[in-house]
Coordinates of C-alpha atoms in Angstrom, one line a residue:
X1 CA 0.2 0.1 0.0
X2 CA 1.3 3.6 -0.9
X3 CA 2.6 5.7 2.0
X4 CA 0.4 8.6 2.5
X5 CA 2.1 12.0 2.6
X6 CA 1.2 15.4 3.2
X7 CA 4.0 17.9 2.3
X8 CA 4.2 21.1 4.4
X9 CA 6.6 23.3 2.6
X10 CA 7.2 27.1 2.3
X11 CA 7.4 26.7 -1.4
X12 CA 9.9 29.8 -2.5
X13 CA 10.7 29.7 -6.1
X14 CA 11.5 29.0 -8.7
X15 CA 13.5 25.7 -8.4
X16 CA 15.4 26.3 -4.8
X17 CA 16.0 23.7 -2.3
X18 CA 12.3 24.1 -1.3
X19 CA 10.6 23.1 -4.5
X20 CA 13.2 20.5 -5.5
X21 CA 12.4 18.7 -2.3
X22 CA 8.9 18.7 -3.3
X23 CA 9.7 17.2 -6.7
X24 CA 11.8 14.5 -5.1
X25 CA 8.6 13.5 -2.9
X26 CA 6.5 13.7 -6.1
X27 CA 8.5 11.8 -8.2
X28 CA 9.2 9.2 -5.5
X29 CA 7.4 5.7 -6.0
X30 CA 5.0 4.0 -3.9
X31 CA 3.7 7.5 -2.2
X32 CA 0.5 9.2 -2.2
X33 CA 0.7 12.7 -1.9
X34 CA -2.3 13.8 -0.3
X35 CA -1.7 17.4 -0.4
X36 CA 0.7 20.3 -0.5
X37 CA 0.1 22.9 2.5
X38 CA 1.8 26.3 2.4
X39 CA 2.8 28.6 5.0
X40 CA 4.7 32.0 4.9
X41 CA 8.3 31.1 5.4
X42 CA 11.1 32.2 2.9
X43 CA 8.5 34.3 1.1
X44 CA 4.8 35.3 1.5
X45 CA 2.5 32.6 1.5
X46 CA 0.2 33.4 -1.6
X47 CA 3.3 34.0 -3.7
X48 CA 4.8 30.9 -2.7
X49 CA 1.4 29.1 -3.5
X50 CA 1.8 30.1 -7.0
X51 CA 5.1 28.6 -7.2
X52 CA 3.9 25.4 -5.8
X53 CA 1.1 25.4 -8.6
X54 CA 3.3 26.0 -11.3
X55 CA 5.6 23.2 -10.0
X56 CA 2.7 20.9 -10.4
X57 CA 2.0 21.8 -13.7
X58 CA 5.6 21.4 -14.8
X59 CA 5.7 17.8 -13.3
X60 CA 2.1 17.1 -14.8
X61 CA 0.6 16.4 -11.3
X62 CA -2.3 18.5 -11.5
X63 CA -4.2 16.2 -9.0
X64 CA -2.5 17.3 -6.0
X65 CA -4.1 19.9 -4.3
X66 CA -2.3 22.9 -3.0
X67 CA -3.6 24.6 0.2
X68 CA -3.0 27.9 1.5
X69 CA -2.0 27.8 5.2
X70 CA -0.6 30.8 7.8
X71 CA -0.1 34.0 6.2
X72 CA 1.7 34.9 9.5
X73 CA 3.4 33.4 12.5
X74 CA 1.2 32.6 15.8
X75 CA 3.0 35.8 17.6
X76 CA 6.0 36.9 15.9
X77 CA 6.0 40.2 13.8
X78 CA 8.3 42.0 11.9
X79 CA 8.1 44.8 14.5
X80 CA 9.0 42.1 17.0
X81 CA 12.2 41.1 15.1
X82 CA 13.2 44.9 14.8
X83 CA 12.9 45.5 18.2
X84 CA 14.7 42.3 19.3
X85 CA 17.5 43.4 16.4
X86 CA 18.0 46.9 18.0
X87 CA 18.9 45.3 21.4
X88 CA 21.0 42.1 20.2
X89 CA 21.9 42.8 16.6
X90 CA 20.9 42.2 12.9
X91 CA 19.8 38.7 12.1
X92 CA 21.3 37.3 9.1
X93 CA 18.0 36.2 7.4
X94 CA 14.4 36.7 7.8
X95 CA 12.6 35.2 5.2
X96 CA 9.7 37.1 4.0
X97 CA 10.5 39.7 6.1
X98 CA 13.8 40.6 4.6
X99 CA 12.6 43.3 2.3
X100 CA 16.1 44.3 1.3
X101 CA 16.7 41.3 -0.6
X102 CA 15.5 41.0 -4.3
X103 CA 12.3 39.9 -4.9
X104 CA 10.5 40.8 -1.4
X105 CA 7.9 43.2 -0.7
X106 CA 5.9 44.3 2.4
X107 CA 2.4 43.3 1.4
X108 CA 1.6 39.5 2.2
X109 CA -1.4 39.6 -0.4
X110 CA 0.4 41.2 -3.4
X111 CA 1.4 38.3 -6.0
X112 CA 3.8 39.0 -9.0
X113 CA 4.6 37.4 -12.1
X114 CA 6.6 34.1 -11.8
X115 CA 9.8 33.7 -13.9
X116 CA 9.0 30.2 -14.8
X117 CA 5.5 31.2 -15.8
X118 CA 2.3 31.9 -13.9
X119 CA 0.3 28.8 -12.9
X120 CA -3.1 27.9 -14.5
X121 CA -4.1 25.9 -11.5
X122 CA -6.0 27.4 -8.9
X123 CA -5.1 26.6 -5.2
X124 CA -7.6 24.6 -3.0
X125 CA -10.2 26.5 -1.3
X126 CA -9.8 24.6 2.4
X127 CA -7.3 26.1 4.8
X128 CA -4.0 24.2 5.3
X129 CA -4.9 23.4 9.2
X130 CA -8.3 22.1 8.4
X131 CA -7.0 19.9 5.7
X132 CA -4.5 18.3 8.0
X133 CA -6.8 17.6 10.6
X134 CA -9.5 16.0 8.1
X135 CA -6.9 13.7 6.4
X136 CA -5.5 12.6 9.9
X137 CA -9.0 11.8 11.0
X138 CA -9.7 10.0 7.6
X139 CA -6.8 7.9 7.7
X140 CA -5.6 7.5 11.2
X141 CA -2.2 5.9 12.1
X142 CA -1.3 6.1 7.6
X143 CA -0.4 9.8 7.4
X144 CA 3.0 11.1 7.4
X145 CA 3.6 14.7 7.8
X146 CA 6.8 16.0 6.1
X147 CA 7.7 19.7 6.8
X148 CA 10.4 21.5 5.4
X149 CA 8.8 24.9 6.5
X150 CA 8.4 26.9 9.9
X151 CA 5.9 25.0 11.9
X152 CA 2.9 27.3 11.9
X153 CA 0.5 25.3 9.9
X154 CA 1.1 22.1 12.2
X155 CA 0.6 24.3 15.5
X156 CA -2.8 25.6 14.0
X157 CA -3.7 21.6 13.2
X158 CA -2.8 21.0 16.8
X159 CA -5.0 23.7 18.1
X160 CA -7.8 22.1 16.0
X161 CA -7.1 18.7 16.9
X162 CA -4.8 17.9 20.1
X163 CA -5.1 14.3 19.0
X164 CA -3.1 15.0 15.9
X165 CA 0.2 13.5 17.2
X166 CA -1.5 9.9 17.6
X167 CA -3.8 10.0 14.7
X168 CA -0.9 10.5 12.1
X169 CA 1.9 8.0 11.5
X170 CA 4.8 10.4 12.0
X171 CA 6.2 13.9 11.6
X172 CA 9.6 14.5 9.6
X173 CA 10.6 18.0 10.0
X174 CA 13.5 20.1 8.5
X175 CA 14.7 22.3 11.1
X176 CA 17.0 23.4 14.0
X177 CA 20.5 23.5 14.3
X178 CA 22.5 21.2 16.9
X179 CA 26.4 22.0 16.1
X180 CA 27.0 22.5 12.4
X181 CA 30.3 22.6 11.2
X182 CA 30.3 25.5 8.6
X183 CA 31.5 28.7 7.5
X184 CA 28.5 30.0 6.6
X185 CA 28.0 33.5 8.0
X186 CA 24.4 32.9 9.6
X187 CA 26.0 30.0 11.5
X188 CA 29.1 31.6 12.9
X189 CA 26.9 34.3 14.4
X190 CA 25.1 31.7 16.0
X191 CA 25.4 28.2 15.5
X192 CA 21.9 27.2 17.0
X193 CA 19.9 30.0 15.2
X194 CA 18.1 28.3 12.3
X195 CA 15.3 30.3 10.2
X196 CA 12.6 27.6 10.1
X197 CA 12.5 26.9 14.1
X198 CA 13.1 30.7 14.6
X199 CA 10.6 32.4 12.5
X200 CA 7.6 31.2 14.5
X201 CA 9.3 30.0 17.9
X202 CA 5.8 29.4 19.6
X203 CA 4.9 27.2 16.8
X204 CA 7.9 25.2 16.9
X205 CA 7.6 24.9 20.7
X206 CA 3.9 23.7 20.4
X207 CA 5.1 21.1 17.8
X208 CA 8.2 19.9 19.0
X209 CA 6.6 19.6 22.7
X210 CA 3.5 17.2 21.3
X211 CA 3.6 13.6 21.8
X212 CA 4.1 12.5 18.4
X213 CA 4.2 8.9 17.7
X214 CA 7.5 9.5 15.7
X215 CA 9.3 12.6 15.4
X216 CA 12.3 12.8 13.0
X217 CA 14.3 15.7 12.5
X218 CA 16.9 17.0 9.8
X219 CA 18.6 19.6 11.6
X220 CA 21.0 21.8 9.2
X221 CA 24.0 20.0 10.6
X222 CA 23.5 17.0 8.2
X223 CA 22.9 19.2 5.1
X224 CA 24.8 22.4 5.3
X225 CA 27.8 21.4 3.7
X226 CA 26.0 19.1 0.9
X227 CA 26.0 21.1 -2.2
X228 CA 23.9 21.4 -5.4
X229 CA 26.7 21.8 -7.9
X230 CA 26.9 21.8 -11.6
X231 CA 28.0 18.1 -11.8
X232 CA 24.9 16.8 -10.1
X233 CA 22.8 18.9 -12.5
X234 CA 24.6 17.5 -15.2
X235 CA 24.2 14.1 -14.1
X236 CA 20.1 14.9 -14.0
X237 CA 20.4 16.1 -17.5
X238 CA 22.0 12.9 -18.6
X239 CA 19.5 10.7 -17.4
X240 CA 16.8 12.3 -19.6
X241 CA 15.2 15.7 -21.2
X242 CA 11.8 16.8 -19.7
X243 CA 10.1 19.9 -18.5
X244 CA 11.2 19.6 -15.0
X245 CA 14.9 19.0 -16.1
X246 CA 14.9 22.2 -18.4
X247 CA 13.3 23.8 -15.3
X248 CA 16.2 23.0 -13.1
X249 CA 18.9 23.9 -16.0
X250 CA 17.3 27.5 -16.3
X251 CA 16.1 28.2 -12.6
X252 CA 18.2 26.1 -10.0
X253 CA 20.9 27.9 -8.0
X254 CA 24.1 26.4 -8.2
X255 CA 26.3 25.6 -5.0
X256 CA 23.8 26.2 -2.4
X257 CA 23.0 23.6 0.6
X258 CA 20.7 21.1 0.0
X259 CA 18.9 21.5 3.5
X260 CA 15.3 20.5 2.1
X261 CA 16.5 17.9 -0.5
X262 CA 18.2 16.2 2.2
X263 CA 15.4 15.9 4.5
X264 CA 12.9 14.7 1.8
X265 CA 15.4 12.1 0.5
X266 CA 15.9 10.9 4.1
X267 CA 12.1 10.3 4.5
X268 CA 11.9 8.6 1.4
X269 CA 14.9 6.3 2.4
X270 CA 16.3 6.7 5.9
X271 CA 18.9 4.0 5.4
X272 CA 20.9 7.1 3.6
X273 CA 21.2 8.2 7.3
X274 CA 24.8 7.3 8.8
X275 CA 24.3 8.8 12.2
X276 CA 21.4 9.1 14.4
X277 CA 21.0 10.6 17.8
X278 CA 17.9 10.9 20.2
X279 CA 17.3 14.3 22.0
X280 CA 14.2 16.3 23.1
X281 CA 14.2 19.3 20.9
X282 CA 12.7 23.0 21.7
X283 CA 13.4 26.6 21.0
X284 CA 14.3 29.6 23.6
X285 CA 10.9 31.5 23.9
X286 CA 12.5 34.1 26.4
X287 CA 13.0 37.4 24.4
X288 CA 16.5 37.6 25.3
X289 CA 19.7 37.4 23.0
X290 CA 18.8 33.6 22.6
X291 CA 15.4 33.8 21.4
X292 CA 14.5 31.3 18.9
X293 CA 17.8 29.3 19.3
X294 CA 17.5 25.5 19.1
X295 CA 17.4 23.6 22.5
X296 CA 18.6 20.2 22.9
X297 CA 18.2 17.9 25.7
X298 CA 19.4 14.2 26.3
X299 CA 16.4 11.8 27.0
X300 CA 16.1 10.6 30.5
X301 CA 16.1 7.0 30.9
X302 CA 12.9 6.5 32.2
X303 CA 10.9 9.1 30.4
X304 CA 7.5 8.1 28.9
X305 CA 7.8 10.6 26.2
X306 CA 9.5 9.6 22.9
X307 CA 12.4 11.9 22.3
X308 CA 13.1 13.0 18.6
X309 CA 15.4 11.2 16.1
X310 CA 17.9 13.5 14.8
X311 CA 19.9 13.0 11.6
X312 CA 23.1 14.1 11.6
X313 CA 25.3 12.6 9.1
X314 CA 24.2 10.7 5.5
X315 CA 25.6 8.6 2.8
X316 CA 26.4 11.9 0.2
X317 CA 26.9 9.6 -2.6
X318 CA 23.9 7.5 -2.2
X319 CA 22.0 10.8 -1.6
X320 CA 23.1 12.2 -4.9
X321 CA 22.1 9.1 -6.7
X322 CA 18.9 9.2 -5.1
X323 CA 18.6 12.9 -6.0
X324 CA 19.3 12.3 -9.9
X325 CA 17.0 9.2 -9.9
X326 CA 14.0 11.2 -8.3
X327 CA 14.6 14.4 -10.6
X328 CA 12.8 12.3 -13.0
X329 CA 9.1 10.7 -12.3
X330 CA 8.8 7.0 -11.3
X331 CA 8.1 4.9 -14.6

């Protein structure tokens, strides 16, 4: 029986780590993707929804619904971040709120033309959190949640259905930072300040504190130094031509970390992981200098609560092979 999956992703596009991860999951054999739920994260929700819809057209997967989710975090706001930065220093990255970056704007409802072409597919009318709850109730114990975004949609789903952690099969999220070995400026500034967990810390706390049957986390430690290089995309091209490979050729950034692709691939095939650890994860909610940082605590021997499974290293060669294979639809 096909594994049932809901993809929760901030689908910044075109063809970056966010959407390449979605494509891997859509192309993987033996999966039934129930839907893609989209919160604000790297960009505003409404613009990202359009990128997701366009990707579905490119992959010829119009049957997969795209459901708009949270437009804003539960509590955090641009004004909150500005006040924090005045006291503690400028953050390297603020996602949708990084108005100094090209292609960002202040109005969350504004949408602009897409470089890859505007979609004809419409988004679904149902709200993301309602969809997640409805699918979990309809298929108890069968639905996996894969999240590569800030955790706002899942926190809202938890508010609607506190039994969600026992209704779904598992949660696999990309987020957090434990002790990354990297020269990236963002993590030299503070190695535990990772965007997905920090953008909506209250949502992160709510989700990580919930009693999931199984919680797996792909922190940036496992993916920061794995790069989408020219050799990788040449291997994708050599395997065959398609609308998606041409999309990658034109739009995929080179030499950037493959954060979400690794998280997707290790959900598809967790034998790629070569180093696991277990720990309790949380984020700092106090509005001081450590606000939004990843907190890691070793599990107590007698606890009845399941810790998170942390992926800390993978077989990069096998990952690259899987990436190339799943950049083409399953036959």
